[in-house]
Amino acid sequence: MAVAVADRRPLATGLSRSRWMKDRVFSAFLLLCAALALVPLVVIAMFVVVRGVSALNINFFTKLPPGPLDPPHTGGIANAIVGTGMIIGLAVVLSVPLGIATAIYLSEYGRGRIATVVRFTANTLLATPSIIAGLVVAATVVTWTHSFSAYAASLAISILMWPVVTRATEEVLRLVPQELREGALALGLPRWKVVVKIVIPTAGSGILTGVMLAVSRGLGETAAILLTALGNSYMNTSYGRPTASITLDIYSWARQPQPVLQELAWGAALTLMTTVLVLSIAARVVSIRRQRRLA
Amino acid sequence: MKTRKLAAVAGMVSLAVFAAACSSDSSTSTDGGGSTTNNGVPLTGAGSTFAAPIYTQWGKDFNAVESGAQVNYQAIGSGGGVDAITKQTADFGASDAPLQADALAALPAETVQIPTVLGGIAIAYNLPGLTAPLNLDGATAADIFLGKITTWDDPAIAALNSGVSLPSTTIRPVHRSDDSGSTFVFTSYLASQSPSFKKTVGADSTVQWPSGAAGKDGSDGVAGYLVQTEGAVGYISYDYAVANNLGSAAVMASDGSFIAPSVDSISAAGADLAFPIGPETNVLNSKAAGAYPITTTTYVIVYVAQADQAKGQTLVDFLHWGLTKGQETAASLNYAPLPSDIATQALAALATLTYNGQPMTPSAGA
Amino acid sequence: MVGITLTTGILLVGVLALVLAVLAKGGAPTFSRFGLGFLTSSHWDPPHQQFGALPFVFGTLLTSFVALVLSVPVAVGLAILLNEPISAKITGPLATFIDVLAAIPSVVFGLVGLFVIAPWMERNIEPLLHSIFGWIPVVGKLFPALSRSASGHVVGAGGDYFVAGVVLSIMILPIVTAISREVVATVPRDLREAAKALGATRYETIRMAVLPYSAQGIAGAAFLGLGRALGETIAVSMVIGGGASLGASLYAPGQSIASAIASQFNGATNQLQRSSLLALGVILVALSFGLAALSKMFVSRGARRMESAIEAG
């Protein structure tokens, strides 16, 4: 049990004034830190909501971006929503299975030098700046195919999402008790069945949390998409062509002086932030429920 | 657990499909003159931010004429446009500066530069107190951008603006930080007016501006800075200055009079354009009466030999439409239409486009 | 199963190798042409084939340094706070808020930074800091006087190194806090309780028992935060001001490596410019990966040191 810290009244406990003062200042500093951590979030949330809400109407979600001569509140981000969905959708299809498979390798099979190298690679790729992923895909895929495209953007984002999925999944797999594996093996199940039928289902919702966090990260991506998908003012459903994305639209419209476009940017930011926050909170809820179930 | 993941992916996909089904084109199409015999295919254009508003509007209006033609124009700067057409990542490039020798050498095949509209580079500033346009000449403007003149009430500026009460605000110059045709045109102008500018900074699409000046990407980035910063001065296309209620300087012409940019003064300068388009082609310092000194044409760069028939046909139709019916939209966006003889020569340049060796003609109705 | 998963692992290594290869091959012409001069020259002039990365490297390092100076103390304070025996009703939500901060997309930080934080800072904080620090001989040059309009208002400038540093500090706060928190959590109870049994105040306990043992781990957290700050592109592009040359003070507009790549790559017209931007990528990657490795080393070294201290003590 923790021993109680010195009583508030300095002289009552024989504590010198200066020691007591230092302690009080320190406590104040800690509270200040807490306040400083909260202020930015509150400010950001406030401004995004206040400035973004006026942009939201049915047109916002169903129409294409306005042209220079269009009246306000007639345009929207329909193509960006579809574009983002396409890009992240393909990125998920690519990076989630690969990420989980790599995690399975590291947790269940990996021994020795190869595993060390793979793990080192995963940690290193985790630290990759997103602009680098975009730069590399732009210098290769975009250049070779002579085209900016949605799938190039998906490739770049997959590079970023893969290690996130792997790291989160590996951690969860490691938490599965060794006894479960050994018990199943003792009963004669082949190794792969143990993994597929026992380990993964036990880790189940933990893996889902990891995927949700990776998707959340992917949704917030701009730099990687900037160099690969270029953007599109029309609705595009083809992976081989330039595509719009919500983050890219915010980035370009924020620099435009026209109030109509700036308002659209805030509206898009509100939409994006809400989606990402809902995902993050959902991931947290899944994870907490899982902790409770396991406890 | 696995089914939950599947459900999440399925949910995202269906949302995307739903949004696609619900969306509709929000173009306010001006009368494009009915439709053509060609349905059209999507095209990608990239380049000049200077010309972005006109190409974006043309794209929307043309979509009503050829419903399959979605002209996706991405404003990434003139340099980006040249790069995109060189690498063939776009179907047409857009640049305010004519192709220079090294860019011409890098192109894999023959191209043609087709002027589309005339625009003016405004020396735009944010000085709320002024009612009439500020008078400036080339030498003074050069000194401002060289950082030699630092406050708005400097004697050099006051000498050109007798009777105007100038504030003592610090001048905050802003320039383009990306590869820009507007920079090319503006620095060419300043270099022609100020030997020290020519020596220190020179004329090109990216130059090393003096330190302390802010740099922004795109005309929109510069306009944004100008709108937010009192005392700021920068060079942007005239339509951006108007759209954002910024002041545009009246620039001294060769006859000593001060000409402010306007559709008329920009138009007057256009008569100077000489074909064929070469690296030195420009309409700066026009001697025509009432001509705005810092006028430029903006070009579309396309390959003479088109590789894809559907795209080539759509491209020809789009540019033909732009050079004829699209000229009417120019004035409403504060660009100037090409003078008719220039437009004729531009159409002649367009007529050189071929597919499989056969010249391509615009579809009926374009 | 082994086969499949091993293959994906090797594929991952392949991806990293590809990233490094593309950057190295692309940047090679620049490095062979300019050598180390690429890093020391500030002359970036694409049409004349002159490329010097110094302004961008400077911008990256300066903004990241500011971000570290501002966020590390707060992160450490939070790490300590979250490990104190306070009710979970406070630490729970506080920790959640910090995680939520981590989830906010970079472009939203940029948007709020550009329209809210930058003007507010340029009008209020920067003049204030000038009046506090401006008179000090050398350091004061970092906080110069700001121009005022005729009406006396400070003129906003659309971003500078300092604003970028502040926005970055908010962005890296969650990660530095998260790791620091884990590090502080591993300080054994016995050490704390021994200190308290001897009559130490909370401050003294932290100072004498907790911090010395967490120091290396916290340094590791700081390195990781620094690595993230270096690579941040979009938010920084939107608030750093876009100046072409090396800025003279914290209040000057500038560029960072990442923002330069983002604004120039799509428009790079000649091969050498493209190569120089890839070379910038090489520098960035070297810094990021190096810092990530350093961070891991420090965090695990700190943990090992604590273990041996516990065994010894």
mmCIF file of C-alpha atoms in Angstrom, chain B residues 40-345:
data_model
loop_
_atom_site.group_PDB
_atom_site.id
_atom_site.type_symbol
_atom_site.label_atom_id
_atom_site.label_comp_id
_atom_site.label_asym_id
_atom_site.label_seq_id
_atom_site.Cartn_x
_atom_site.Cartn_y
_atom_site.Cartn_z
ATOM 1 C CA GLY B 40 -16.315 11.822 -75.194
ATOM 2 C CA VAL B 41 -14.093 10.107 -72.625
ATOM 3 C CA PRO B 42 -12.525 11.370 -69.395
ATOM 4 C CA LEU B 43 -9.399 13.447 -69.808
ATOM 5 C CA THR B 44 -6.791 14.585 -67.345
ATOM 6 C CA GLY B 45 -5.140 17.967 -67.597
ATOM 7 C CA ALA B 46 -2.542 19.361 -65.219
ATOM 8 C CA GLY B 47 -0.586 22.547 -64.791
ATOM 9 C CA SER B 48 -1.024 26.233 -64.315
ATOM 10 C CA THR B 49 -2.885 27.490 -61.266
ATOM 11 C CA PHE B 50 -3.134 30.824 -63.084
ATOM 12 C CA ALA B 51 -5.548 29.304 -65.583
ATOM 13 C CA ALA B 52 -7.248 26.829 -63.273
ATOM 14 C CA PRO B 53 -10.565 28.670 -62.974
ATOM 15 C CA ILE B 54 -11.077 28.873 -66.735
ATOM 16 C CA TYR B 55 -10.182 25.260 -67.455
ATOM 17 C CA THR B 56 -12.297 24.046 -64.549
ATOM 18 C CA GLN B 57 -15.284 26.029 -65.792
ATOM 19 C CA TRP B 58 -14.691 24.914 -69.369
ATOM 20 C CA GLY B 59 -14.548 21.340 -68.139
ATOM 21 C CA LYS B 60 -17.922 21.650 -66.470
ATOM 22 C CA ASP B 61 -19.530 23.388 -69.421
ATOM 23 C CA PHE B 62 -18.044 20.973 -71.929
ATOM 24 C CA ASN B 63 -19.390 18.063 -69.930
ATOM 25 C CA ALA B 64 -22.856 19.238 -70.895
ATOM 26 C CA VAL B 65 -21.828 19.158 -74.546
ATOM 27 C CA GLU B 66 -20.138 15.749 -74.492
ATOM 28 C CA SER B 67 -21.527 13.861 -71.541
ATOM 29 C CA GLY B 68 -18.751 11.298 -71.420
ATOM 30 C CA ALA B 69 -16.048 13.920 -71.417
ATOM 31 C CA GLN B 70 -14.965 14.633 -67.863
ATOM 32 C CA VAL B 71 -12.075 16.996 -68.031
ATOM 33 C CA ASN B 72 -10.296 16.585 -64.737
ATOM 34 C CA TYR B 73 -7.989 19.543 -64.367
ATOM 35 C CA GLN B 74 -5.503 19.551 -61.531
ATOM 36 C CA ALA B 75 -3.753 22.794 -60.782
ATOM 37 C CA ILE B 76 -0.235 21.847 -59.760
ATOM 38 C CA GLY B 77 1.674 24.728 -61.265
ATOM 39 C CA SER B 78 2.975 25.291 -64.803
ATOM 40 C CA GLY B 79 6.091 23.256 -64.076
ATOM 41 C CA GLY B 80 3.913 20.372 -62.993
ATOM 42 C CA GLY B 81 1.957 20.668 -66.211
ATOM 43 C CA VAL B 82 5.072 20.479 -68.359
ATOM 44 C CA ASP B 83 6.302 17.533 -66.321
ATOM 45 C CA ALA B 84 2.952 15.768 -66.573
ATOM 46 C CA ILE B 85 2.773 16.033 -70.342
ATOM 47 C CA THR B 86 6.437 15.017 -70.674
ATOM 48 C CA LYS B 87 5.846 11.917 -68.581
ATOM 49 C CA GLN B 88 2.471 11.423 -70.233
ATOM 50 C CA THR B 89 0.700 11.272 -66.893
ATOM 51 C CA ALA B 90 -1.775 13.836 -68.205
ATOM 52 C CA ASP B 91 -3.502 14.199 -71.562
ATOM 53 C CA PHE B 92 -2.724 17.883 -71.786
ATOM 54 C CA GLY B 93 -0.410 20.190 -69.899
ATOM 55 C CA ALA B 94 -1.155 23.796 -69.087
ATOM 56 C CA SER B 95 1.512 26.426 -68.725
ATOM 57 C CA ASP B 96 1.676 30.213 -68.665
ATOM 58 C CA ALA B 97 5.219 30.212 -69.944
ATOM 59 C CA PRO B 98 6.190 28.897 -73.361
ATOM 60 C CA LEU B 99 8.307 25.740 -73.308
ATOM 61 C CA GLN B 100 11.958 26.481 -72.825
ATOM 62 C CA ALA B 101 14.809 24.775 -74.639
ATOM 63 C CA ASP B 102 15.529 22.139 -72.004
ATOM 64 C CA ALA B 103 11.855 21.253 -71.594
ATOM 65 C CA LEU B 104 11.487 20.972 -75.371
ATOM 66 C CA ALA B 105 14.473 18.681 -75.487
ATOM 67 C CA ALA B 106 13.015 16.433 -72.786
ATOM 68 C CA LEU B 107 9.757 15.820 -74.625
ATOM 69 C CA PRO B 108 9.594 12.369 -76.186
ATOM 70 C CA ALA B 109 7.607 13.482 -79.227
ATOM 71 C CA GLU B 110 6.542 16.592 -81.032
ATOM 72 C CA THR B 111 4.094 18.846 -79.234
ATOM 73 C CA VAL B 112 2.158 21.938 -80.092
ATOM 74 C CA GLN B 113 1.452 24.832 -77.729
ATOM 75 C CA ILE B 114 -1.988 26.288 -78.197
ATOM 76 C CA PRO B 115 -2.844 29.618 -76.552
ATOM 77 C CA THR B 116 -6.291 29.502 -74.967
ATOM 78 C CA VAL B 117 -7.003 32.781 -73.187
ATOM 79 C CA LEU B 118 -5.264 35.948 -72.181
ATOM 80 C CA GLY B 119 -4.717 36.816 -68.577
ATOM 81 C CA GLY B 120 -3.035 39.538 -66.628
ATOM 82 C CA ILE B 121 -0.581 39.151 -63.790
ATOM 83 C CA ALA B 122 -1.740 41.629 -61.199
ATOM 84 C CA ILE B 123 0.575 43.115 -58.615
ATOM 85 C CA ALA B 124 -1.931 42.529 -55.853
ATOM 86 C CA TYR B 125 -1.738 44.050 -52.418
ATOM 87 C CA ASN B 126 -3.632 44.188 -49.153
ATOM 88 C CA LEU B 127 -4.003 47.831 -48.114
ATOM 89 C CA PRO B 128 -7.505 48.386 -46.811
ATOM 90 C CA GLY B 129 -7.307 52.171 -46.759
ATOM 91 C CA LEU B 130 -6.698 52.731 -50.471
ATOM 92 C CA THR B 131 -9.663 53.451 -52.715
ATOM 93 C CA ALA B 132 -8.023 53.857 -56.104
ATOM 94 C CA PRO B 133 -5.437 51.476 -57.584
ATOM 95 C CA LEU B 134 -1.875 52.193 -56.533
ATOM 96 C CA ASN B 135 0.423 53.404 -59.314
ATOM 97 C CA LEU B 136 3.652 51.496 -59.723
ATOM 98 C CA ASP B 137 6.328 51.258 -62.368
ATOM 99 C CA GLY B 138 8.545 48.330 -63.186
ATOM 100 C CA ALA B 139 11.636 49.641 -61.453
ATOM 101 C CA THR B 140 9.791 50.387 -58.204
ATOM 102 C CA ALA B 141 8.040 47.040 -58.283
ATOM 103 C CA ALA B 142 11.406 45.339 -58.765
ATOM 104 C CA ASP B 143 12.846 47.179 -55.786
ATOM 105 C CA ILE B 144 9.896 46.128 -53.655
ATOM 106 C CA PHE B 145 10.432 42.484 -54.512
ATOM 107 C CA LEU B 146 14.175 42.832 -54.059
ATOM 108 C CA GLY B 147 13.493 44.014 -50.536
ATOM 109 C CA LYS B 148 15.007 47.439 -51.145
ATOM 110 C CA ILE B 149 11.755 49.275 -50.480
ATOM 111 C CA THR B 150 10.349 48.203 -47.125
ATOM 112 C CA THR B 151 7.419 50.430 -46.245
ATOM 113 C CA TRP B 152 4.436 51.526 -48.252
ATOM 114 C CA ASP B 153 5.057 55.201 -47.642
ATOM 115 C CA ASP B 154 8.539 55.042 -49.160
ATOM 116 C CA PRO B 155 9.377 58.146 -51.269
ATOM 117 C CA ALA B 156 9.732 56.057 -54.416
ATOM 118 C CA ILE B 157 6.135 54.895 -54.175
ATOM 119 C CA ALA B 158 4.889 58.266 -53.033
ATOM 120 C CA ALA B 159 6.473 59.914 -56.070
ATOM 121 C CA LEU B 160 4.266 57.851 -58.340
ATOM 122 C CA ASN B 161 1.149 58.457 -56.289
ATOM 123 C CA SER B 162 0.874 62.153 -55.591
ATOM 124 C CA GLY B 163 -2.074 63.094 -53.469
ATOM 125 C CA VAL B 164 -2.555 59.613 -52.037
ATOM 126 C CA SER B 165 -2.017 59.126 -48.341
ATOM 127 C CA LEU B 166 0.117 56.013 -47.998
ATOM 128 C CA PRO B 167 0.284 54.048 -44.723
ATOM 129 C CA SER B 168 3.580 53.328 -43.036
ATOM 130 C CA THR B 169 2.845 49.593 -42.942
ATOM 131 C CA THR B 170 5.726 47.258 -43.635
ATOM 132 C CA ILE B 171 5.683 45.729 -47.075
ATOM 133 C CA ARG B 172 5.435 41.946 -46.953
ATOM 134 C CA PRO B 173 6.274 40.467 -50.345
ATOM 135 C CA VAL B 174 5.092 36.955 -51.174
ATOM 136 C CA HIS B 175 6.173 34.820 -54.098
ATOM 137 C CA ARG B 176 5.431 31.393 -55.550
ATOM 138 C CA SER B 177 7.359 28.546 -53.992
ATOM 139 C CA ASP B 178 6.461 26.021 -56.682
ATOM 140 C CA ASP B 179 7.470 25.923 -60.323
ATOM 141 C CA SER B 180 5.249 28.580 -61.822
ATOM 142 C CA GLY B 181 4.477 30.114 -65.178
ATOM 143 C CA SER B 182 3.266 33.191 -63.335
ATOM 144 C CA THR B 183 6.716 33.558 -61.813
ATOM 145 C CA PHE B 184 8.227 33.193 -65.261
ATOM 146 C CA VAL B 185 6.048 35.942 -66.688
ATOM 147 C CA PHE B 186 6.406 38.288 -63.730
ATOM 148 C CA THR B 187 10.152 37.930 -63.373
ATOM 149 C CA SER B 188 10.529 38.380 -67.125
ATOM 150 C CA TYR B 189 8.645 41.630 -66.784
ATOM 151 C CA LEU B 190 10.693 42.825 -63.822
ATOM 152 C CA ALA B 191 13.927 41.812 -65.499
ATOM 153 C CA SER B 192 12.959 43.853 -68.546
ATOM 154 C CA GLN B 193 12.346 46.891 -66.365
ATOM 155 C CA SER B 194 15.124 46.656 -63.794
ATOM 156 C CA PRO B 195 18.734 45.742 -64.600
ATOM 157 C CA SER B 196 19.514 45.043 -60.955
ATOM 158 C CA PHE B 197 16.585 42.624 -60.739
ATOM 159 C CA LYS B 198 17.765 40.902 -63.876
ATOM 160 C CA LYS B 199 21.225 40.522 -62.388
ATOM 161 C CA THR B 200 20.284 39.511 -58.858
ATOM 162 C CA VAL B 201 17.248 37.327 -59.370
ATOM 163 C CA GLY B 202 16.765 36.820 -63.074
ATOM 164 C CA ALA B 203 13.761 35.529 -64.959
ATOM 165 C CA ASP B 204 12.603 31.936 -64.661
ATOM 166 C CA SER B 205 9.836 29.710 -63.394
ATOM 167 C CA THR B 206 11.570 29.324 -60.058
ATOM 168 C CA VAL B 207 14.051 31.891 -58.853
ATOM 169 C CA GLN B 208 15.886 32.538 -55.641
ATOM 170 C CA TRP B 209 13.960 35.376 -54.083
ATOM 171 C CA PRO B 210 15.598 37.452 -51.345
ATOM 172 C CA SER B 211 15.300 35.964 -47.877
ATOM 173 C CA GLY B 212 12.542 37.064 -45.559
ATOM 174 C CA ALA B 213 9.852 36.961 -48.221
ATOM 175 C CA ALA B 214 7.165 34.342 -47.794
ATOM 176 C CA GLY B 215 6.572 31.737 -50.469
ATOM 177 C CA LYS B 216 3.355 29.877 -51.173
ATOM 178 C CA ASP B 217 2.300 27.072 -53.472
ATOM 179 C CA GLY B 218 -0.066 27.983 -56.238
ATOM 180 C CA SER B 219 -1.855 31.190 -57.127
ATOM 181 C CA ASP B 220 -4.404 30.246 -54.517
ATOM 182 C CA GLY B 221 -1.742 29.952 -51.861
ATOM 183 C CA VAL B 222 -0.421 33.397 -52.686
ATOM 184 C CA ALA B 223 -3.930 34.843 -52.758
ATOM 185 C CA GLY B 224 -4.626 33.299 -49.371
ATOM 186 C CA TYR B 225 -1.527 34.914 -47.909
ATOM 187 C CA LEU B 226 -2.461 38.270 -49.415
ATOM 188 C CA VAL B 227 -5.951 38.127 -47.990
ATOM 189 C CA GLN B 228 -4.694 37.344 -44.497
ATOM 190 C CA THR B 229 -1.725 39.692 -44.301
ATOM 191 C CA GLU B 230 -2.087 43.446 -44.190
ATOM 192 C CA GLY B 231 0.636 45.179 -46.144
ATOM 193 C CA ALA B 232 1.355 42.130 -48.256
ATOM 194 C CA VAL B 233 2.117 42.349 -51.959
ATOM 195 C CA GLY B 234 2.371 39.546 -54.475
ATOM 196 C CA TYR B 235 1.870 38.589 -58.115
ATOM 197 C CA ILE B 236 -1.195 36.551 -59.053
ATOM 198 C CA SER B 237 -3.534 36.267 -61.993
ATOM 199 C CA TYR B 238 -5.942 39.132 -62.226
ATOM 200 C CA ASP B 239 -9.019 36.991 -61.677
ATOM 201 C CA TYR B 240 -7.700 35.800 -58.322
ATOM 202 C CA ALA B 241 -7.138 39.404 -57.275
ATOM 203 C CA VAL B 242 -10.687 40.350 -58.206
ATOM 204 C CA ALA B 243 -12.228 37.271 -56.653
ATOM 205 C CA ASN B 244 -10.564 38.075 -53.352
ATOM 206 C CA ASN B 245 -11.112 41.825 -53.272
ATOM 207 C CA LEU B 246 -7.450 42.613 -53.398
ATOM 208 C CA GLY B 247 -6.116 45.821 -54.848
ATOM 209 C CA SER B 248 -4.316 45.567 -58.199
ATOM 210 C CA ALA B 249 -1.649 48.087 -59.041
ATOM 211 C CA ALA B 250 -1.904 50.272 -62.107
ATOM 212 C CA VAL B 251 1.351 49.605 -63.907
ATOM 213 C CA MET B 252 3.193 52.202 -65.936
ATOM 214 C CA ALA B 253 3.191 51.448 -69.638
ATOM 215 C CA SER B 254 5.830 52.470 -72.147
ATOM 216 C CA ASP B 255 4.027 55.749 -72.849
ATOM 217 C CA GLY B 256 4.107 56.765 -69.201
ATOM 218 C CA SER B 257 0.437 56.223 -68.467
ATOM 219 C CA PHE B 258 -0.653 53.938 -65.650
ATOM 220 C CA ILE B 259 -2.812 51.049 -66.773
ATOM 221 C CA ALA B 260 -4.768 48.955 -64.317
ATOM 222 C CA PRO B 261 -5.546 45.365 -65.271
ATOM 223 C CA SER B 262 -9.006 44.806 -66.690
ATOM 224 C CA VAL B 263 -10.535 42.577 -69.312
ATOM 225 C CA ASP B 264 -10.133 45.406 -71.843
ATOM 226 C CA SER B 265 -6.545 46.324 -71.006
ATOM 227 C CA ILE B 266 -5.530 42.692 -71.031
ATOM 228 C CA SER B 267 -7.313 42.142 -74.304
ATOM 229 C CA ALA B 268 -5.523 45.091 -75.888
ATOM 230 C CA ALA B 269 -2.164 43.482 -75.214
ATOM 231 C CA GLY B 270 -3.142 40.232 -76.844
ATOM 232 C CA ALA B 271 -2.778 41.502 -80.365
ATOM 233 C CA ASP B 272 0.994 41.216 -79.988
ATOM 234 C CA LEU B 273 1.030 37.437 -79.901
ATOM 235 C CA ALA B 274 3.162 36.056 -82.690
ATOM 236 C CA PHE B 275 3.128 32.500 -84.024
ATOM 237 C CA PRO B 276 4.887 30.125 -83.986
ATOM 238 C CA ILE B 277 5.220 29.944 -80.204
ATOM 239 C CA GLY B 278 8.845 29.892 -79.142
ATOM 240 C CA PRO B 279 10.731 30.127 -75.840
ATOM 241 C CA GLU B 280 10.874 33.904 -76.120
ATOM 242 C CA THR B 281 7.232 34.448 -77.014
ATOM 243 C CA ASN B 282 5.493 36.901 -74.745
ATOM 244 C CA VAL B 283 3.046 39.788 -74.786
ATOM 245 C CA LEU B 284 4.736 41.823 -72.084
ATOM 246 C CA ASN B 285 5.164 45.577 -72.312
ATOM 247 C CA SER B 286 2.737 45.786 -75.184
ATOM 248 C CA LYS B 287 2.865 49.101 -76.996
ATOM 249 C CA ALA B 288 -0.786 48.943 -78.001
ATOM 250 C CA ALA B 289 -2.948 51.740 -76.633
ATOM 251 C CA GLY B 290 -4.391 50.996 -73.209
ATOM 252 C CA ALA B 291 -2.634 47.662 -73.013
ATOM 253 C CA TYR B 292 -1.766 46.240 -69.616
ATOM 254 C CA PRO B 293 2.013 45.698 -69.478
ATOM 255 C CA ILE B 294 2.028 42.390 -67.584
ATOM 256 C CA THR B 295 -0.235 40.345 -69.793
ATOM 257 C CA THR B 296 0.335 36.743 -70.711
ATOM 258 C CA THR B 297 -1.263 34.084 -72.813
ATOM 259 C CA THR B 298 -1.698 30.740 -71.219
ATOM 260 C CA TYR B 299 -1.015 27.641 -73.272
ATOM 261 C CA VAL B 300 -2.250 24.107 -73.533
ATOM 262 C CA ILE B 301 0.486 21.659 -74.513
ATOM 263 C CA VAL B 302 -0.558 18.542 -76.422
ATOM 264 C CA TYR B 303 1.186 15.915 -78.506
ATOM 265 C CA VAL B 304 0.777 16.278 -82.240
ATOM 266 C CA ALA B 305 0.480 12.556 -82.764
ATOM 267 C CA GLN B 306 -2.240 11.316 -80.446
ATOM 268 C CA ALA B 307 -1.888 7.760 -79.222
ATOM 269 C CA ASP B 308 -5.475 7.045 -78.222
ATOM 270 C CA GLN B 309 -8.241 7.783 -80.669
ATOM 271 C CA ALA B 310 -11.084 8.315 -78.223
ATOM 272 C CA LYS B 311 -8.986 10.560 -76.001
ATOM 273 C CA GLY B 312 -7.536 12.398 -78.966
ATOM 274 C CA GLN B 313 -10.951 13.071 -80.413
ATOM 275 C CA THR B 314 -12.305 14.305 -77.092
ATOM 276 C CA LEU B 315 -9.255 16.500 -76.670
ATOM 277 C CA VAL B 316 -9.682 18.029 -80.122
ATOM 278 C CA ASP B 317 -13.375 18.601 -79.474
ATOM 279 C CA PHE B 318 -12.674 20.160 -76.068
ATOM 280 C CA LEU B 319 -10.010 22.538 -77.321
ATOM 281 C CA HIS B 320 -12.014 23.470 -80.388
ATOM 282 C CA TRP B 321 -14.996 24.220 -78.188
ATOM 283 C CA GLY B 322 -12.795 26.224 -75.821
ATOM 284 C CA LEU B 323 -11.308 28.293 -78.619
ATOM 285 C CA THR B 324 -14.745 29.079 -80.036
ATOM 286 C CA LYS B 325 -17.681 28.933 -77.644
ATOM 287 C CA GLY B 326 -15.563 28.833 -74.520
ATOM 288 C CA GLN B 327 -14.162 32.285 -75.209
ATOM 289 C CA GLU B 328 -17.460 33.760 -74.053
ATOM 290 C CA THR B 329 -16.870 32.512 -70.508
ATOM 291 C CA ALA B 330 -13.451 34.110 -70.342
ATOM 292 C CA ALA B 331 -14.654 37.612 -69.593
ATOM 293 C CA SER B 332 -16.986 36.514 -66.794
ATOM 294 C CA LEU B 333 -13.973 34.993 -65.053
ATOM 295 C CA ASN B 334 -11.824 38.077 -65.646
ATOM 296 C CA TYR B 335 -9.689 36.642 -68.392
ATOM 297 C CA ALA B 336 -9.693 38.138 -71.866
ATOM 298 C CA PRO B 337 -10.736 36.142 -74.922
ATOM 299 C CA LEU B 338 -8.144 35.771 -77.670
ATOM 300 C CA PRO B 339 -8.360 38.391 -80.410
ATOM 301 C CA SER B 340 -10.099 36.767 -83.376
ATOM 302 C CA ASP B 341 -7.059 36.526 -85.631
ATOM 303 C CA ILE B 342 -5.076 34.956 -82.813
ATOM 304 C CA ALA B 343 -7.902 32.516 -82.174
ATOM 305 C CA THR B 344 -7.855 31.567 -85.839
ATOM 306 C CA GLN B 345 -4.141 30.827 -85.664
#
